[in-house]
Structures are given as C-alpha cells and as structure tokens.
mmCIF file of N, CA and C and ligand atoms in Angstrom:
data_model
loop_
_atom_site.group_PDB
_atom_site.id
_atom_site.type_symbol
_atom_site.label_atom_id
_atom_site.label_comp_id
_atom_site.label_asym_id
_atom_site.label_seq_id
_atom_site.Cartn_x
_atom_site.Cartn_y
_atom_site.Cartn_z
ATOM 1 N N MET H 154 -70.009 66.776 -23.922
ATOM 2 C CA MET H 154 -69.166 66.342 -21.767
ATOM 3 C C MET H 154 -69.749 67.793 -20.925
ATOM 4 N N ALA H 155 -70.309 67.437 -19.768
ATOM 5 C CA ALA H 155 -70.936 68.304 -19.021
ATOM 6 C C ALA H 155 -70.176 68.123 -17.623
ATOM 7 N N ALA H 156 -69.989 69.460 -17.285
ATOM 8 C CA ALA H 156 -69.198 70.180 -16.480
ATOM 9 C C ALA H 156 -69.723 70.149 -14.909
ATOM 10 N N ARG H 157 -68.861 69.092 -14.001
ATOM 11 C CA ARG H 157 -70.099 69.415 -12.850
ATOM 12 C C ARG H 157 -68.710 69.825 -12.008
ATOM 13 N N GLU H 158 -69.155 70.486 -10.624
ATOM 14 C CA GLU H 158 -67.902 71.101 -9.376
ATOM 15 C C GLU H 158 -68.203 69.735 -8.010
ATOM 16 N N ARG H 159 -66.944 69.258 -7.646
ATOM 17 C CA ARG H 159 -67.149 68.654 -6.793
ATOM 18 C C ARG H 159 -66.305 69.046 -4.794
ATOM 19 N N LEU H 160 -66.714 69.244 -4.789
ATOM 20 C CA LEU H 160 -66.100 70.026 -3.072
ATOM 21 C C LEU H 160 -64.734 69.911 -2.629
ATOM 22 N N ILE H 161 -63.524 70.035 -3.270
ATOM 23 C CA ILE H 161 -62.133 70.199 -2.622
ATOM 24 C C ILE H 161 -62.402 70.091 -0.247
ATOM 25 N N CYS H 162 -62.723 72.092 -0.543
ATOM 26 C CA CYS H 162 -62.400 71.971 0.952
ATOM 27 C C CYS H 162 -63.351 73.216 1.590
ATOM 28 N N ALA H 163 -63.006 74.182 2.326
ATOM 29 C CA ALA H 163 -63.418 75.238 2.570
ATOM 30 C C ALA H 163 -62.332 75.970 2.237
ATOM 31 N N SER H 164 -62.615 77.693 1.463
ATOM 32 C CA SER H 164 -61.226 78.603 1.580
ATOM 33 C C SER H 164 -60.397 78.627 2.485
ATOM 34 N N ASP H 165 -61.456 78.597 3.950
ATOM 35 C CA ASP H 165 -59.749 79.083 4.858
ATOM 36 C C ASP H 165 -59.087 77.796 4.434
ATOM 37 N N ASP H 166 -59.365 76.426 4.278
ATOM 38 C CA ASP H 166 -58.218 75.544 4.741
ATOM 39 C C ASP H 166 -57.136 75.602 3.448
ATOM 40 N N LEU H 167 -56.956 76.721 3.151
ATOM 41 C CA LEU H 167 -56.035 76.921 1.759
ATOM 42 C C LEU H 167 -55.301 78.743 2.339
ATOM 43 N N PRO H 168 -54.332 78.063 3.030
ATOM 44 C CA PRO H 168 -53.619 80.043 3.464
ATOM 45 C C PRO H 168 -52.450 79.704 2.301
ATOM 46 N N ASP H 169 -52.510 81.039 1.571
ATOM 47 C CA ASP H 169 -51.202 80.934 0.804
ATOM 48 C C ASP H 169 -49.480 81.094 1.144
ATOM 49 N N GLY H 170 -49.118 79.781 0.017
ATOM 50 C CA GLY H 170 -48.198 79.352 0.098
ATOM 51 C C GLY H 170 -48.257 78.520 1.574
ATOM 52 N N GLY H 171 -48.947 78.207 2.455
ATOM 53 C CA GLY H 171 -48.664 77.227 3.884
ATOM 54 C C GLY H 171 -49.446 75.642 3.093
ATOM 55 N N LYS H 172 -49.931 75.256 3.951
ATOM 56 C CA LYS H 172 -50.040 73.574 4.233
ATOM 57 C C LYS H 172 -51.637 73.833 2.510
ATOM 58 N N GLY H 173 -51.742 72.542 2.320
ATOM 59 C CA GLY H 173 -52.307 71.913 1.097
ATOM 60 C C GLY H 173 -53.501 71.530 1.735
ATOM 61 N N VAL H 174 -54.344 70.759 0.407
ATOM 62 C CA VAL H 174 -55.578 70.300 1.175
ATOM 63 C C VAL H 174 -55.642 68.608 0.020
ATOM 64 N N ARG H 175 -55.358 67.565 1.314
ATOM 65 C CA ARG H 175 -54.843 66.159 -0.139
ATOM 66 C C ARG H 175 -56.664 65.591 -0.891
ATOM 67 N N PHE H 176 -56.830 64.924 -1.731
ATOM 68 C CA PHE H 176 -58.354 64.668 -2.083
ATOM 69 C C PHE H 176 -57.644 63.659 -3.250
ATOM 70 N N GLU H 177 -58.740 62.808 -4.076
ATOM 71 C CA GLU H 177 -58.883 62.274 -5.181
ATOM 72 C C GLU H 177 -59.702 62.905 -5.994
ATOM 73 N N THR H 178 -58.908 62.517 -7.329
ATOM 74 C CA THR H 178 -59.585 62.750 -8.786
ATOM 75 C C THR H 178 -60.070 61.322 -9.516
ATOM 76 N N GLN H 179 -60.462 61.417 -10.789
ATOM 77 C CA GLN H 179 -60.136 60.397 -11.110
ATOM 78 C C GLN H 179 -59.582 60.859 -12.596
ATOM 79 N N THR H 180 -58.940 59.596 -12.894
ATOM 80 C CA THR H 180 -57.900 60.543 -14.677
ATOM 81 C C THR H 180 -58.279 58.710 -14.814
ATOM 82 N N PRO H 181 -58.264 59.210 -16.098
ATOM 83 C CA PRO H 181 -58.356 58.200 -17.353
ATOM 84 C C PRO H 181 -57.227 56.436 -16.795
ATOM 85 N N LEU H 182 -56.806 56.748 -15.892
ATOM 86 C CA LEU H 182 -56.041 55.289 -15.970
ATOM 87 C C LEU H 182 -57.018 55.303 -14.495
ATOM 88 N N GLY H 183 -57.743 55.307 -13.831
ATOM 89 C CA GLY H 183 -58.435 55.531 -12.386
ATOM 90 C C GLY H 183 -57.866 56.391 -11.809
ATOM 91 N N THR H 184 -58.472 56.344 -10.382
ATOM 92 C CA THR H 184 -58.468 57.006 -8.879
ATOM 93 C C THR H 184 -56.862 57.397 -8.517
ATOM 94 N N ALA H 185 -56.702 58.657 -8.789
ATOM 95 C CA ALA H 185 -55.089 58.770 -8.447
ATOM 96 C C ALA H 185 -55.150 60.432 -7.047
ATOM 97 N N PRO H 186 -54.302 60.168 -5.877
ATOM 98 C CA PRO H 186 -54.379 61.304 -5.509
ATOM 99 C C PRO H 186 -54.446 62.558 -5.500
ATOM 100 N N ALA H 187 -54.289 63.542 -5.176
ATOM 101 C CA ALA H 187 -54.450 65.118 -6.065
ATOM 102 C C ALA H 187 -53.994 65.840 -4.966
ATOM 103 N N PHE H 188 -53.837 67.212 -5.130
ATOM 104 C CA PHE H 188 -54.164 67.996 -4.081
ATOM 105 C C PHE H 188 -54.266 69.348 -4.359
ATOM 106 N N ALA H 189 -55.031 70.503 -3.381
ATOM 107 C CA ALA H 189 -54.887 72.052 -3.525
ATOM 108 C C ALA H 189 -54.377 72.688 -2.809
ATOM 109 N N VAL H 190 -53.560 73.735 -3.393
ATOM 110 C CA VAL H 190 -52.975 74.714 -2.267
ATOM 111 C C VAL H 190 -53.389 76.025 -2.484
ATOM 112 N N ARG H 191 -52.475 77.228 -2.079
ATOM 113 C CA ARG H 191 -52.974 78.896 -2.672
ATOM 114 C C ARG H 191 -51.819 79.629 -2.955
ATOM 115 N N HIS H 192 -51.730 80.456 -4.134
ATOM 116 C CA HIS H 192 -51.026 80.415 -4.381
ATOM 117 C C HIS H 192 -50.999 82.197 -5.268
ATOM 118 N N GLY H 193 -50.750 83.785 -4.685
ATOM 119 C CA GLY H 193 -50.658 84.960 -5.098
ATOM 120 C C GLY H 193 -52.678 84.922 -4.660
ATOM 121 N N GLY H 194 -52.830 84.000 -3.840
ATOM 122 C CA GLY H 194 -54.219 85.052 -3.495
ATOM 123 C C GLY H 194 -55.514 83.172 -4.415
ATOM 124 N N LYS H 195 -55.107 82.723 -5.123
ATOM 125 C CA LYS H 195 -55.819 81.970 -6.358
ATOM 126 C C LYS H 195 -55.371 80.273 -5.694
ATOM 127 N N PRO H 196 -56.633 80.015 -5.599
ATOM 128 C CA PRO H 196 -56.677 77.797 -5.349
ATOM 129 C C PRO H 196 -55.793 77.440 -6.690
ATOM 130 N N PHE H 197 -54.976 76.288 -6.625
ATOM 131 C CA PHE H 197 -54.434 75.933 -7.527
ATOM 132 C C PHE H 197 -54.451 74.568 -6.860
ATOM 133 N N ALA H 198 -55.000 73.360 -8.213
ATOM 134 C CA ALA H 198 -54.904 71.573 -7.545
ATOM 135 C C ALA H 198 -54.282 71.086 -8.846
ATOM 136 N N TYR H 199 -53.304 69.782 -8.093
ATOM 137 C CA TYR H 199 -52.555 69.100 -9.423
ATOM 138 C C TYR H 199 -53.020 67.479 -8.837
ATOM 139 N N VAL H 200 -52.458 66.423 -9.879
ATOM 140 C CA VAL H 200 -52.295 65.262 -9.212
ATOM 141 C C VAL H 200 -51.413 65.101 -8.836
ATOM 142 N N ASN H 201 -51.191 64.696 -8.078
ATOM 143 C CA ASN H 201 -49.307 64.229 -6.704
ATOM 144 C C ASN H 201 -49.395 62.897 -7.342
ATOM 145 N N ARG H 202 -48.206 63.467 -8.117
ATOM 146 C CA ARG H 202 -47.676 62.370 -8.854
ATOM 147 C C ARG H 202 -45.803 63.937 -9.612
ATOM 148 N N CYS H 203 -45.239 63.196 -9.109
ATOM 149 C CA CYS H 203 -43.802 63.639 -9.555
ATOM 150 C C CYS H 203 -43.143 63.533 -11.223
ATOM 151 N N GLY H 204 -42.830 64.653 -11.675
ATOM 152 C CA GLY H 204 -43.091 64.338 -13.129
ATOM 153 C C GLY H 204 -41.449 63.814 -13.558
ATOM 154 N N HIS H 205 -40.985 63.298 -12.386
ATOM 155 C CA HIS H 205 -39.665 62.763 -12.623
ATOM 156 C C HIS H 205 -40.157 61.757 -11.852
ATOM 157 N N VAL H 206 -40.768 60.999 -11.090
ATOM 158 C CA VAL H 206 -40.683 59.189 -10.593
ATOM 159 C C VAL H 206 -42.133 59.026 -9.880
ATOM 160 N N PRO H 207 -43.457 58.756 -10.317
ATOM 161 C CA PRO H 207 -44.470 58.925 -10.285
ATOM 162 C C PRO H 207 -44.827 58.651 -8.725
ATOM 163 N N VAL H 208 -44.089 59.805 -7.628
ATOM 164 C CA VAL H 208 -44.671 59.228 -6.263
ATOM 165 C C VAL H 208 -45.302 60.235 -5.526
ATOM 166 N N GLU H 209 -45.731 61.122 -4.621
ATOM 167 C CA GLU H 209 -46.166 61.885 -4.776
ATOM 168 C C GLU H 209 -45.313 62.571 -4.481
ATOM 169 N N LEU H 210 -45.540 64.134 -3.969
ATOM 170 C CA LEU H 210 -44.572 65.045 -3.651
ATOM 171 C C LEU H 210 -44.587 65.429 -1.906
ATOM 172 N N ASP H 211 -46.054 65.558 -1.347
ATOM 173 C CA ASP H 211 -45.372 66.398 0.130
ATOM 174 C C ASP H 211 -44.806 65.264 0.693
ATOM 175 N N TRP H 212 -43.763 66.664 1.403
ATOM 176 C CA TRP H 212 -43.298 65.717 2.303
ATOM 177 C C TRP H 212 -43.552 65.469 3.607
ATOM 178 N N GLN H 213 -44.315 65.941 4.288
ATOM 179 C CA GLN H 213 -45.026 65.486 5.441
ATOM 180 C C GLN H 213 -46.700 65.718 4.958
ATOM 181 N N PRO H 214 -47.127 64.643 5.812
ATOM 182 C CA PRO H 214 -48.977 64.878 4.545
ATOM 183 C C PRO H 214 -49.879 66.112 4.094
ATOM 184 N N ALA H 215 -49.771 66.586 3.281
ATOM 185 C CA ALA H 215 -49.932 67.843 2.848
ATOM 186 C C ALA H 215 -48.986 68.982 2.683
ATOM 187 N N GLU H 216 -48.174 68.622 2.715
ATOM 188 C CA GLU H 216 -47.149 70.080 2.936
ATOM 189 C C GLU H 216 -46.533 69.705 1.757
ATOM 190 N N PHE H 217 -46.759 70.981 0.875
ATOM 191 C CA PHE H 217 -46.023 71.221 -0.735
ATOM 192 C C PHE H 217 -44.888 71.757 -0.999
ATOM 193 N N PHE H 218 -45.168 72.915 -0.072
ATOM 194 C CA PHE H 218 -44.589 74.332 -0.415
ATOM 195 C C PHE H 218 -43.363 74.136 -0.087
ATOM 196 N N ASP H 219 -42.064 74.750 -0.441
ATOM 197 C CA ASP H 219 -40.626 74.847 0.273
ATOM 198 C C ASP H 219 -40.321 75.409 0.502
ATOM 199 N N TYR H 220 -39.280 75.911 1.730
ATOM 200 C CA TYR H 220 -39.381 76.692 2.712
ATOM 201 C C TYR H 220 -39.469 77.963 2.645
ATOM 202 N N SER H 221 -39.626 79.026 1.011
ATOM 203 C CA SER H 221 -39.335 79.816 0.784
ATOM 204 C C SER H 221 -41.107 80.013 0.673
ATOM 205 N N GLY H 222 -42.047 79.276 0.577
ATOM 206 C CA GLY H 222 -43.348 79.529 -0.077
ATOM 207 C C GLY H 222 -43.680 79.868 -1.255
ATOM 208 N N LEU H 223 -42.731 79.615 -2.554
ATOM 209 C CA LEU H 223 -42.839 80.481 -3.919
ATOM 210 C C LEU H 223 -42.463 79.298 -4.666
ATOM 211 N N TYR H 224 -42.631 77.840 -3.993
ATOM 212 C CA TYR H 224 -42.807 77.013 -5.380
ATOM 213 C C TYR H 224 -43.151 75.386 -4.323
ATOM 214 N N LEU H 225 -43.194 74.759 -5.199
ATOM 215 C CA LEU H 225 -44.933 73.397 -4.818
ATOM 216 C C LEU H 225 -42.632 72.390 -4.608
ATOM 217 N N ILE H 226 -42.480 71.621 -3.600
ATOM 218 C CA ILE H 226 -41.524 71.034 -3.933
ATOM 219 C C ILE H 226 -41.170 69.376 -3.412
ATOM 220 N N CYS H 227 -41.009 68.374 -4.433
ATOM 221 C CA CYS H 227 -41.316 67.116 -4.688
ATOM 222 C C CYS H 227 -40.290 66.295 -2.835
ATOM 223 N N ALA H 228 -40.474 65.546 -2.294
ATOM 224 C CA ALA H 228 -39.596 65.379 -1.394
ATOM 225 C C ALA H 228 -38.793 64.090 -1.264
ATOM 226 N N THR H 229 -39.211 64.018 -2.417
ATOM 227 C CA THR H 229 -38.466 62.855 -2.620
ATOM 228 C C THR H 229 -37.155 63.124 -3.138
ATOM 229 N N HIS H 230 -36.607 63.493 -4.298
ATOM 230 C CA HIS H 230 -35.559 64.718 -4.831
ATOM 231 C C HIS H 230 -35.335 65.846 -5.073
ATOM 232 N N GLY H 231 -36.306 66.836 -4.165
ATOM 233 C CA GLY H 231 -36.211 68.274 -4.313
ATOM 234 C C GLY H 231 -36.372 68.513 -5.932
ATOM 235 N N ALA H 232 -37.264 68.103 -6.257
ATOM 236 C CA ALA H 232 -38.110 69.184 -8.108
ATOM 237 C C ALA H 232 -38.684 70.382 -7.871
ATOM 238 N N LEU H 233 -38.431 71.618 -8.296
ATOM 239 C CA LEU H 233 -39.612 72.052 -7.632
ATOM 240 C C LEU H 233 -40.402 72.857 -9.223
ATOM 241 N N TYR H 234 -41.785 72.864 -8.639
ATOM 242 C CA TYR H 234 -42.860 73.514 -9.673
ATOM 243 C C TYR H 234 -43.270 74.576 -8.934
ATOM 244 N N ALA H 235 -43.479 75.799 -10.713
ATOM 245 C CA ALA H 235 -44.863 76.660 -10.026
ATOM 246 C C ALA H 235 -45.599 76.215 -9.609
ATOM 247 N N PRO H 236 -46.274 77.086 -9.012
ATOM 248 C CA PRO H 236 -47.681 76.991 -7.878
ATOM 249 C C PRO H 236 -48.454 77.056 -8.475
ATOM 250 N N ASP H 237 -48.488 77.843 -9.968
ATOM 251 C CA ASP H 237 -49.665 78.597 -10.542
ATOM 252 C C ASP H 237 -49.688 77.591 -11.446
ATOM 253 N N SER H 238 -48.662 76.898 -12.289
ATOM 254 C CA SER H 238 -48.865 76.008 -13.142
ATOM 255 C C SER H 238 -48.942 74.707 -13.665
ATOM 256 N N GLY H 239 -47.983 74.630 -12.681
ATOM 257 C CA GLY H 239 -46.843 72.990 -12.332
ATOM 258 C C GLY H 239 -45.480 72.888 -13.082
ATOM 259 N N ARG H 240 -45.402 74.448 -13.579
ATOM 260 C CA ARG H 240 -44.243 74.188 -14.384
ATOM 261 C C ARG H 240 -43.076 73.438 -13.729
ATOM 262 N N CYS H 241 -42.455 72.749 -14.538
ATOM 263 C CA CYS H 241 -40.864 72.740 -13.796
ATOM 264 C C CYS H 241 -40.235 73.525 -13.998
ATOM 265 N N VAL H 242 -39.461 74.011 -12.227
ATOM 266 C CA VAL H 242 -38.467 75.082 -12.239
ATOM 267 C C VAL H 242 -37.807 74.534 -12.053
ATOM 268 N N ALA H 243 -36.662 73.369 -11.966
ATOM 269 C CA ALA H 243 -36.085 73.766 -11.421
ATOM 270 C C ALA H 243 -35.571 71.653 -10.871
ATOM 271 N N GLY H 244 -34.498 71.639 -10.659
ATOM 272 C CA GLY H 244 -34.045 70.058 -10.183
ATOM 273 C C GLY H 244 -34.129 68.577 -11.127
ATOM 274 N N LYS H 245 -34.836 67.491 -11.002
ATOM 275 C CA LYS H 245 -34.741 66.409 -11.931
ATOM 276 C C LYS H 245 -36.196 65.869 -12.816
ATOM 277 N N CYS H 246 -37.191 66.771 -12.132
ATOM 278 C CA CYS H 246 -38.255 67.026 -13.127
ATOM 279 C C CYS H 246 -38.268 67.271 -14.656
ATOM 280 N N ALA H 247 -37.149 67.751 -14.728
ATOM 281 C CA ALA H 247 -36.449 68.069 -16.544
ATOM 282 C C ALA H 247 -37.518 68.524 -17.050
ATOM 283 N N GLY H 248 -37.828 69.239 -16.887
ATOM 284 C CA GLY H 248 -39.185 70.227 -18.141
ATOM 285 C C GLY H 248 -40.365 69.097 -17.823
ATOM 286 N N LYS H 249 -40.738 68.320 -16.849
ATOM 287 C CA LYS H 249 -41.504 67.623 -16.977
ATOM 288 C C LYS H 249 -42.486 68.407 -16.194
ATOM 289 N N GLY H 250 -44.011 69.006 -16.028
ATOM 290 C CA GLY H 250 -44.843 69.236 -15.247
ATOM 291 C C GLY H 250 -45.439 69.011 -14.618
ATOM 292 N N LEU H 251 -45.759 69.610 -13.030
ATOM 293 C CA LEU H 251 -47.192 69.106 -13.062
ATOM 294 C C LEU H 251 -48.825 68.603 -13.967
ATOM 295 N N GLN H 252 -49.546 68.147 -13.184
ATOM 296 C CA GLN H 252 -50.912 67.889 -14.583
ATOM 297 C C GLN H 252 -51.937 68.377 -13.662
ATOM 298 N N ALA H 253 -51.985 69.196 -14.200
ATOM 299 C CA ALA H 253 -53.053 70.054 -13.497
ATOM 300 C C ALA H 253 -54.557 69.788 -13.647
ATOM 301 N N LEU H 254 -55.603 70.822 -12.464
ATOM 302 C CA LEU H 254 -56.776 70.628 -12.101
ATOM 303 C C LEU H 254 -57.581 71.343 -12.023
ATOM 304 N N ALA H 255 -58.842 71.146 -13.127
ATOM 305 C CA ALA H 255 -59.098 72.214 -12.962
ATOM 306 C C ALA H 255 -60.058 73.336 -11.692
ATOM 307 N N VAL H 256 -59.749 73.777 -10.725
ATOM 308 C CA VAL H 256 -60.719 74.181 -9.741
ATOM 309 C C VAL H 256 -60.949 75.519 -9.869
ATOM 310 N N THR H 257 -62.327 75.663 -9.269
ATOM 311 C CA THR H 257 -62.932 77.086 -8.770
ATOM 312 C C THR H 257 -63.298 77.243 -7.500
ATOM 313 N N GLU H 258 -63.232 78.860 -7.197
ATOM 314 C CA GLU H 258 -63.382 79.327 -5.683
ATOM 315 C C GLU H 258 -65.264 80.191 -5.811
ATOM 316 N N HIS H 259 -66.160 80.150 -4.759
ATOM 317 C CA HIS H 259 -66.801 80.832 -4.962
ATOM 318 C C HIS H 259 -67.662 80.730 -3.054
ATOM 319 N N GLU H 260 -68.509 81.468 -2.166
ATOM 320 C CA GLU H 260 -69.369 81.296 -1.676
ATOM 321 C C GLU H 260 -68.095 80.761 -0.490
ATOM 322 N N GLY H 261 -67.282 80.564 -0.203
ATOM 323 C CA GLY H 261 -66.238 80.244 0.925
ATOM 324 C C GLY H 261 -66.298 78.285 1.093
ATOM 325 N N GLN H 262 -65.637 78.384 -0.543
ATOM 326 C CA GLN H 262 -65.387 77.609 -0.918
ATOM 327 C C GLN H 262 -64.440 76.360 -2.293
ATOM 328 N N ILE H 263 -64.207 76.053 -2.282
ATOM 329 C CA ILE H 263 -63.390 75.755 -3.413
ATOM 330 C C ILE H 263 -63.387 74.061 -4.004
ATOM 331 N N PHE H 264 -63.694 74.283 -5.124
ATOM 332 C CA PHE H 264 -63.835 72.681 -6.118
ATOM 333 C C PHE H 264 -63.117 72.343 -6.883
ATOM 334 N N LEU H 265 -63.262 71.716 -7.088
ATOM 335 C CA LEU H 265 -62.779 70.786 -8.312
ATOM 336 C C LEU H 265 -63.692 70.590 -9.971
ATOM 337 N N ILE H 266 -63.418 70.777 -10.712
ATOM 338 C CA ILE H 266 -63.770 71.072 -12.176
ATOM 339 C C ILE H 266 -64.066 69.637 -12.555
ATOM 340 N N GLU H 267 -65.215 68.679 -12.837
ATOM 341 C CA GLU H 267 -64.453 67.791 -13.131
ATOM 342 C C GLU H 267 -65.596 67.491 -14.739
ATOM 343 N N GLN H 268 -64.786 66.727 -15.643
ATOM 344 C CA GLN H 268 -66.173 66.501 -16.883
ATOM 345 C C GLN H 268 -66.285 65.265 -16.401
ATOM 346 N N GLY H 269 -68.083 65.499 -16.974
ATOM 347 C CA GLY H 269 -68.742 64.027 -16.415
ATOM 348 C C GLY H 269 -69.270 63.585 -18.395
ATOM 349 N N GLU H 270 -69.614 62.593 -18.172
ATOM 350 C CA GLU H 270 -70.601 62.022 -19.763
ATOM 351 C C GLU H 270 -71.608 62.927 -20.040
ATOM 352 N N SER H 271 -72.010 63.560 -20.808
ATOM 353 C CA SER H 271 -73.320 64.132 -21.073
ATOM 354 C C SER H 271 -74.676 62.846 -21.429
ATOM 355 N N SER H 272 -75.377 63.652 -20.822
ATOM 356 C CA SER H 272 -76.202 62.375 -21.642
ATOM 357 C C SER H 272 -77.479 62.766 -22.609
ATOM 358 N N GLU H 273 -76.765 63.723 -23.190
ATOM 359 C CA GLU H 273 -77.315 64.510 -24.644
ATOM 360 C C GLU H 273 -76.755 62.743 -25.652
HETATM 361 S S1 FES P 365 -39.319 61.994 -7.232
HETATM 362 FE FE1 FES P 365 -39.727 64.016 -7.495
HETATM 363 S S2 FES P 365 -36.990 64.735 -8.322
HETATM 364 FE FE2 FES P 365 -37.384 62.573 -8.094
#
C-alpha cells in the first residue's frame, strides 16, 4: 500500500476551534462525507458520521465545534467528541467515537493521507 496526499484546503481555511472544511473521502463502503477542523494548532479530520445514529454532525454547514470551541458536537442529539481524537466524551455517542482520518499540513496547505494500491 502506497500512501498519497490529497489536498483538502489551505491552512488559513481552518481557524483554531472555528469553522471546519467539508470534503469527501473513500471508505471500504464507498464515498463518505468527511470534515477537517483545527484544534490546539493542529488539523484533524474525521468521517462526518455520528457514533449514535449515522448522520452528519454539523449544525450549520461546516460548523462542528460547540459554543466553547473545545468539543465537536453532533447537531442531532448533542453528543460531544474530543476534537484531537474523535473520542466520545458525553452524550448519546455512548463510547462510540468518530472515525479518524490521517492528515498532514505543510507549505500552508492541509492534505488527507490516503492509502492507495501498490503497483508492486
Ligand atoms: S445522532 Fe448524533 S447524538 Fe444522536
């Protein structure tokens, strides 16, 4: 498996604890909505699917943080997730966290790290 990077957005598009960026990713089950946010100065990305019911989290398009700016919140029933791990910290997620995606940041841009098929 060879990893490759796919551009998500510019670094400036992700303010710390602020609005995120929506994008799509490939999962074993097909294309899925995903999002990136910044927390503690670092970018993080997750499949946009709550651990409670498989619905998207954002309460307005690309708005994932709660009012404190410290947790990701599901708009449907208010489950809270740690933005740096996707771990369920409160609410109906009942221990089921978000599915994390690998990202990297360099040269003012944020990239999704995808695992591709090896040609060997
Ligand atoms: S669907 Fe997300 S908390 Fe219920």
